[in-house]
């Protein structure tokens, strides 16, 4: 039975009703038999697709070893549901936790409320407890949290034969066997050796003959984004992690890093849209939480945007004399917001992937001034043309049509430039202040530009139209 | 000499001036000696940091095998520069291309203009040429483009001993040795076996004894996003790729998938900001290109936004009677844009990670209607309160202050709901039309809401204020 992605999905769809039936009929014996031999990923897919309640029953029927693997494949929400349901059976809970791989367990424990984490830690065996405590000791979002101590290390004085024996004995739990690590007696990392070299070399030679003391490693306290960058620029699937003295603490595998990269991108996109980052997938976030994540920024922006009322009130008299000016207001401030939104997105992402750093701000500034000027001139010209054309066609704007067109055009140049400059600089300011550059969201930039745009528009208008319309 | 990330950076910084000096002094002998034994990643870092021109000289000094590895680590821009510089030496160029790994070569060839690609293809050896042609035959953004044919396959009737012999002979170029693949005589994939199983099992047993015919595989013609999803939900570092008949074509490794995931996120963020996706990193994109990528959407949005002029002109008389209405216009349309921007970001990302599908549109619609209503009520209340407060404090809005406050509040509720609905549904419409959901950018949503918001505001005003202010 082949398991290509499609056939796997089909499998789930075809068999699921029967499974649900067996669960409802409490036909546990047949159920157990039906899924015997399924792969953990398949079982996890099935659990995800089962209605609430039934997933728990199904999970509890799984044989112990398979249950642990399946558990690791589920997301933290579902994991917590299952944990709660089996909380009464302490032995079962302890088994499950002790058998999880340390990095997956860390990810689960850090998602849980602190008291629950403490209780669960108490269920671990002394040695697993020590591992969990160590991993949880690293700051959130640090590489330490992604580590697993399941790797194979060898000593330089061993022969390859000895090393392979060691791997046969201790490699069963290792997360990767592509690479093994060479350490000295103090556990300082001195090299990594690819498995292929071990296999392809004479078994009687020594590890010391293979090493060149050249290796890539990560530091446990460094941020996880660093790991993304290092993995992207190397062709490793696992990297060793050391403390500041160079002692080997564990390894990080690229599949965990892929997950981190996807989560960071999700957070950035959500923040760029102007809400706080969600902790869970969109669909499993309750509407109430969704609202909480969005309302704070909406209110902040709303209150900021109120400055436009004050600004406009300042020019109310001018407006009353020339109502025609109001017609162009939405167009003008939107143009500033649009160009600012473009720039902010480009810069925030360039910062996130490590391409633009704080010190690059002046280069970015120069590039964006030029871009903003050109874009502004193009939109300004189109805007002015629109005024002239409508005047020509419909005589829309009275005797001062030319000055009105000029006001619209000149303001557009300014407002688009303001947009690009705010959009380009706000991410730098945010990072400088220690905040995430993605905080400089599209709506944030747009709000700034709106307020500035209103002032600019009426200042230009007052100047260009004084003595005529005003 | 340890190569932690920091010390590596230090190394580059300390040694670079000396390297530059040697290059300028044409002291090639010492230069070659100074970098002998450097790792390819280090050499690539150094080349990236060298000024233009010097990088080429340095690259041409590298020994052949090391040059190929270094070349693979560089980004496509730098690769093209180097290619051009060595184009005169055909043999050198041919060697470089023939020795690159097939997936990296495909990535390079698809970046180049078609005529250059053709010329380079001509330099490949017949067998490498066949590989390149095959990989380039798959649609852009398909998994086929990420494949490498460098894997190890074995037959079920072999003993483990035979299999390990085979790996020793042919595994040298394999991208992963964590997993080897079992195929039948027609090269149909029938299983994958982890290297650890091979090593940990009695060498006299047969491959057939190890297989369970359960494996995960990808299809060459499927989109690359599918690969991201499958890798994220499994703990593999490489997956086999088959054609529709199940024949093994190659493997995809997770490091290439990590790169694709990062690129897709970058494109989405750039498009969400309202520009076209850049082909190169922001900093290496010339300002002219940057402008081209941004101006098209800016003009489209600008022309769309012009509808607000028409809309407002329609209400010019009403505006002249009640200039006070103009004061709240920027606040009102911005609030719709902000809530729309939040929603669009959430939905576009949820679609990108495969969490929300086309068929989920009605569930999303219901969620967002509720969210929009609540958010609208909150902002509407604040807006109304602002009017009442200013009236109380400064007597800003004359005798009809209550109806003005009501108009502002009611319009805000409507406009925020419009924003969430547009923001939620536009990504679905885009996908339904076959476009990227990320096309429903923040500025796009904001423009739609602006135009609708102007109509809504004046309709509500005309209704609530008729007979009083109007």
Short mmCIF file of C-alpha atoms in Angstrom, two decimals, chain A residues 1-6 8 37-39 41-42 73 167-168 171-178 189 195-196 199-200 213-217 219 222 226 228 230-235 237 254-255 257-259 261-262 265-266 268-270 272-275 278 281-285 287 290-291 294-295 297-299 301-302 305-306 308-310 312-313 316 319-320 323-324 326-331 333-335 338-339 341-343 345-347 349-350 353 355-356 360 363-364 367-368 370-371 374-375 378-379 382-383 386 397 412 420 442-443 447 450 454, chain B residues 1-6 8 37-39 41-42 73 167-168 171-178 189 195-196 199-200 213-217 219 222 226 228 230-235 237 254-255 257-259 261-262 265-266 268-270 272-275 278 281-285 287 290-291 294-295 297-299 301-302 305-306 308-310 312-313 316 319-320 323-324 326-331 333-335 338-339 341-343 345-347 349-350 353 355-356 360 363-364 367-368 370-371 374-375 378-379 382-383 386 397 412 420 442-443 447 450 454:
data_model
loop_
_atom_site.label_atom_id
_atom_site.label_comp_id
_atom_site.label_asym_id
_atom_site.label_seq_id
_atom_site.Cartn_x
_atom_site.Cartn_y
_atom_site.Cartn_z
CA UNK A 1 0.00 0.00 0.00
CA UNK A 2 1.69 3.15 -1.18
CA UNK A 3 1.38 6.33 0.80
CA UNK A 4 1.75 9.18 -1.65
CA UNK A 5 0.17 12.34 -0.33
CA UNK A 6 -2.98 11.87 -2.36
CA UNK A 8 -2.98 9.13 2.13
CA UNK A 37 0.35 -0.97 11.26
CA UNK A 38 -0.70 2.55 10.30
CA UNK A 39 2.18 5.04 10.27
CA UNK A 41 1.74 10.48 10.49
CA UNK A 42 -1.38 8.72 9.21
CA UNK A 73 3.02 15.04 15.29
CA UNK A 167 26.83 4.28 16.89
CA UNK A 168 25.18 0.86 16.66
CA UNK A 171 22.52 5.71 17.66
CA UNK A 172 19.02 4.29 17.95
CA UNK A 173 17.57 7.52 19.36
CA UNK A 174 19.80 9.93 17.45
CA UNK A 175 17.84 12.50 15.42
CA UNK A 176 20.34 12.30 12.59
CA UNK A 177 22.98 9.86 11.57
CA UNK A 178 24.16 11.95 8.62
CA UNK A 189 33.25 20.07 20.19
CA UNK A 195 28.52 9.39 8.12
CA UNK A 196 29.49 8.84 4.52
CA UNK A 199 31.39 4.33 5.90
CA UNK A 200 33.69 5.07 2.99
CA UNK A 213 38.76 20.76 13.12
CA UNK A 214 36.54 22.72 10.73
CA UNK A 215 32.86 22.79 11.56
CA UNK A 216 29.80 25.00 11.75
CA UNK A 217 28.07 25.37 15.09
CA UNK A 219 25.26 28.99 20.21
CA UNK A 222 21.49 32.95 20.09
CA UNK A 226 20.20 33.01 13.39
CA UNK A 228 17.40 29.91 9.96
CA UNK A 230 22.94 29.48 9.01
CA UNK A 231 20.91 26.52 7.76
CA UNK A 232 19.94 28.44 4.63
CA UNK A 233 23.56 29.19 3.79
CA UNK A 234 24.91 25.74 4.50
CA UNK A 235 23.72 22.39 3.25
CA UNK A 237 20.32 19.01 7.99
CA UNK A 254 16.52 21.56 10.12
CA UNK A 255 12.91 20.37 10.29
CA UNK A 257 14.07 25.31 11.93
CA UNK A 258 11.69 25.09 8.96
CA UNK A 259 8.81 25.25 11.41
CA UNK A 261 10.84 30.02 9.82
CA UNK A 262 7.22 29.47 8.86
CA UNK A 265 6.84 34.65 8.63
CA UNK A 266 3.27 34.16 9.83
CA UNK A 268 5.40 39.12 10.58
CA UNK A 269 2.55 39.04 8.08
CA UNK A 270 -0.06 39.27 10.82
CA UNK A 272 2.26 43.93 9.15
CA UNK A 273 -1.50 43.76 8.64
CA UNK A 274 -1.91 45.69 11.87
CA UNK A 275 -2.95 43.11 14.45
CA UNK A 278 -1.96 35.04 16.79
CA UNK A 281 -3.75 29.00 13.57
CA UNK A 282 -6.46 31.41 12.37
CA UNK A 283 -9.22 28.82 12.20
CA UNK A 284 -8.59 27.47 15.70
CA UNK A 285 -8.46 30.96 17.23
CA UNK A 287 -13.54 34.86 17.60
CA UNK A 290 -9.29 37.20 17.38
CA UNK A 291 -11.00 40.40 18.44
CA UNK A 294 -7.05 43.17 16.71
CA UNK A 295 -8.87 45.72 18.82
CA UNK A 297 -4.05 48.30 17.55
CA UNK A 298 -7.30 49.42 15.94
CA UNK A 299 -8.00 51.70 18.90
CA UNK A 301 -4.59 53.83 15.30
CA UNK A 302 -8.08 55.27 15.61
CA UNK A 305 -6.05 59.15 13.27
CA UNK A 306 -8.27 61.54 15.28
CA UNK A 308 -6.79 64.42 11.28
CA UNK A 309 -10.01 65.86 12.73
CA UNK A 310 -8.02 68.43 14.65
CA UNK A 312 -8.90 69.61 9.39
CA UNK A 313 -10.77 71.68 11.95
CA UNK A 316 -12.33 74.48 8.39
CA UNK A 319 -12.48 74.39 3.45
CA UNK A 320 -15.75 76.29 3.63
CA UNK A 323 -15.23 72.86 -0.71
CA UNK A 324 -13.74 71.59 -3.93
CA UNK A 326 -12.34 68.18 0.06
CA UNK A 327 -13.01 66.17 -3.08
CA UNK A 328 -9.35 65.25 -3.49
CA UNK A 329 -8.61 64.54 0.13
CA UNK A 330 -9.27 60.75 0.15
CA UNK A 331 -7.23 60.32 -3.04
CA UNK A 333 -3.98 60.62 1.71
CA UNK A 334 -4.58 57.15 0.26
CA UNK A 335 -1.67 57.63 -2.16
CA UNK A 338 -0.13 53.06 -0.45
CA UNK A 339 3.45 54.06 -1.17
CA UNK A 341 2.74 50.36 2.74
CA UNK A 342 4.89 49.17 -0.17
CA UNK A 343 8.07 50.49 1.38
CA UNK A 345 6.70 45.68 3.54
CA UNK A 346 9.96 45.64 1.55
CA UNK A 347 12.08 46.90 4.44
CA UNK A 349 11.03 41.63 5.20
CA UNK A 350 14.59 42.58 4.21
CA UNK A 353 15.84 37.75 6.51
CA UNK A 355 19.61 41.39 4.51
CA UNK A 356 19.17 44.92 5.88
CA UNK A 360 22.07 50.34 6.58
CA UNK A 363 21.55 53.69 2.31
CA UNK A 364 17.89 52.71 2.49
CA UNK A 367 17.23 54.73 -2.17
CA UNK A 368 13.73 55.49 -0.94
CA UNK A 370 14.79 58.76 -5.01
CA UNK A 371 12.10 56.10 -5.47
CA UNK A 374 9.89 59.46 -8.96
CA UNK A 375 6.72 57.67 -7.87
CA UNK A 378 4.25 60.04 -11.74
CA UNK A 379 1.15 60.06 -9.50
CA UNK A 382 -1.68 61.74 -13.36
CA UNK A 383 -3.58 63.59 -10.62
CA UNK A 386 -7.23 64.28 -14.09
CA UNK A 397 -13.56 73.17 -11.05
CA UNK A 412 0.77 64.20 -4.29
CA UNK A 420 8.08 56.14 1.32
CA UNK A 442 0.80 49.07 7.00
CA UNK A 443 -2.02 50.78 8.97
CA UNK A 447 -2.02 56.70 9.86
CA UNK A 450 -2.67 60.57 6.75
CA UNK A 454 -3.78 66.60 5.73
CA UNK B 1 40.64 26.62 14.77
CA UNK B 2 36.98 26.56 15.63
CA UNK B 3 34.41 28.01 13.31
CA UNK B 4 31.54 29.14 15.46
CA UNK B 5 29.48 31.72 13.67
CA UNK B 6 31.08 34.60 15.53
CA UNK B 8 33.90 32.93 11.44
CA UNK B 37 42.16 24.55 3.59
CA UNK B 38 39.41 27.12 4.11
CA UNK B 39 35.93 25.65 4.04
CA UNK B 41 31.28 28.39 3.20
CA UNK B 42 34.13 30.56 4.49
CA UNK B 73 26.96 28.77 -1.97
CA UNK B 167 26.31 2.65 -1.03
CA UNK B 168 30.09 2.69 -0.57
CA UNK B 171 26.92 7.01 -2.24
CA UNK B 172 29.73 9.51 -2.60
CA UNK B 173 27.53 12.04 -4.45
CA UNK B 174 24.29 11.28 -2.64
CA UNK B 175 22.69 14.33 -1.01
CA UNK B 176 21.58 12.30 1.98
CA UNK B 177 22.60 8.99 3.42
CA UNK B 178 19.99 9.11 6.19
CA UNK B 189 9.53 3.18 -5.52
CA UNK B 195 20.38 4.21 7.23
CA UNK B 196 20.24 3.48 10.95
CA UNK B 199 23.58 -0.28 10.14
CA UNK B 200 21.74 -1.73 13.12
CA UNK B 213 6.05 -0.72 1.78
CA UNK B 214 5.07 2.35 3.82
CA UNK B 215 6.68 5.60 2.73
CA UNK B 216 6.00 9.25 2.08
CA UNK B 217 6.66 10.59 -1.40
CA UNK B 219 4.96 14.12 -7.04
CA UNK B 222 3.02 19.20 -7.62
CA UNK B 226 3.06 21.09 -1.05
CA UNK B 228 6.82 22.64 2.51
CA UNK B 230 4.76 17.60 3.86
CA UNK B 231 8.21 18.32 5.29
CA UNK B 232 6.68 20.32 8.13
CA UNK B 233 4.38 17.48 9.12
CA UNK B 234 6.96 14.71 8.88
CA UNK B 235 10.40 14.51 10.39
CA UNK B 237 15.23 15.62 5.82
CA UNK B 254 14.72 19.91 3.20
CA UNK B 255 17.38 22.63 2.91
CA UNK B 257 12.55 23.48 0.80
CA UNK B 258 13.57 25.85 3.62
CA UNK B 259 14.84 28.25 0.97
CA UNK B 261 9.55 28.60 2.17
CA UNK B 262 11.54 31.74 2.93
CA UNK B 265 7.02 34.29 2.56
CA UNK B 266 9.08 37.16 1.15
CA UNK B 268 3.74 37.22 -0.01
CA UNK B 269 4.85 40.04 2.27
CA UNK B 270 5.97 42.17 -0.67
CA UNK B 272 0.66 42.23 0.64
CA UNK B 273 2.40 45.61 0.88
CA UNK B 274 1.06 46.41 -2.57
CA UNK B 275 4.01 45.97 -4.91
CA UNK B 278 11.02 41.42 -6.24
CA UNK B 281 17.02 40.83 -2.48
CA UNK B 282 15.92 44.42 -1.77
CA UNK B 283 19.43 45.82 -1.51
CA UNK B 284 20.64 44.31 -4.78
CA UNK B 285 17.54 45.47 -6.67
CA UNK B 287 16.24 51.64 -7.85
CA UNK B 290 12.28 48.85 -7.59
CA UNK B 291 10.23 51.61 -9.14
CA UNK B 294 5.92 49.43 -7.44
CA UNK B 295 4.55 51.89 -9.96
CA UNK B 297 0.06 48.78 -8.66
CA UNK B 298 0.33 52.37 -7.42
CA UNK B 299 -1.21 53.63 -10.67
CA UNK B 301 -4.85 51.88 -7.09
CA UNK B 302 -4.61 55.60 -7.83
CA UNK B 305 -9.14 55.70 -5.82
CA UNK B 306 -10.18 58.46 -8.23
CA UNK B 308 -13.70 58.82 -4.49
CA UNK B 309 -13.48 62.16 -6.33
CA UNK B 310 -16.52 61.25 -8.38
CA UNK B 312 -17.55 63.16 -3.36
CA UNK B 313 -18.43 65.42 -6.30
CA UNK B 316 -20.51 68.41 -3.20
CA UNK B 319 -20.71 69.06 1.68
CA UNK B 320 -20.99 72.80 1.04
CA UNK B 323 -18.45 71.36 5.78
CA UNK B 324 -18.17 69.84 9.24
CA UNK B 326 -15.44 66.69 5.77
CA UNK B 327 -13.57 66.77 9.09
CA UNK B 328 -14.37 63.14 9.84
CA UNK B 329 -13.80 61.77 6.39
CA UNK B 330 -10.13 60.74 6.78
CA UNK B 331 -10.85 59.06 10.13
CA UNK B 333 -12.18 55.75 5.62
CA UNK B 334 -8.91 54.96 7.42
CA UNK B 335 -10.77 52.83 9.98
CA UNK B 338 -7.22 49.32 8.93
CA UNK B 339 -9.71 46.61 9.76
CA UNK B 341 -5.80 45.26 6.29
CA UNK B 342 -5.86 43.13 9.45
CA UNK B 343 -8.31 40.67 7.99
CA UNK B 345 -3.24 39.63 6.31
CA UNK B 346 -4.75 36.90 8.51
CA UNK B 347 -6.58 35.20 5.66
CA UNK B 349 -1.33 33.83 5.43
CA UNK B 350 -3.78 31.15 6.57
CA UNK B 353 0.18 27.72 4.92
CA UNK B 355 -4.87 26.11 6.77
CA UNK B 356 -7.75 27.83 4.97
CA UNK B 360 -13.84 27.42 3.87
CA UNK B 363 -16.94 29.79 7.68
CA UNK B 364 -14.46 32.66 7.35
CA UNK B 367 -16.34 34.65 11.68
CA UNK B 368 -15.43 37.97 10.12
CA UNK B 370 -19.11 38.86 13.84
CA UNK B 371 -15.61 40.21 14.43
CA UNK B 374 -17.92 44.01 17.33
CA UNK B 375 -14.86 45.98 16.23
CA UNK B 378 -16.21 49.66 19.60
CA UNK B 379 -14.72 52.18 17.17
CA UNK B 382 -15.28 55.87 20.58
CA UNK B 383 -15.92 58.08 17.53
CA UNK B 386 -15.18 62.02 20.64
CA UNK B 397 -20.18 71.16 16.13
CA UNK B 412 -17.88 53.68 11.51
CA UNK B 420 -13.39 43.04 7.39
CA UNK B 442 -3.50 45.96 2.06
CA UNK B 443 -3.68 48.99 -0.29
CA UNK B 447 -8.93 51.41 -1.86
CA UNK B 450 -12.35 53.99 0.72
CA UNK B 454 -17.36 57.65 0.98
#
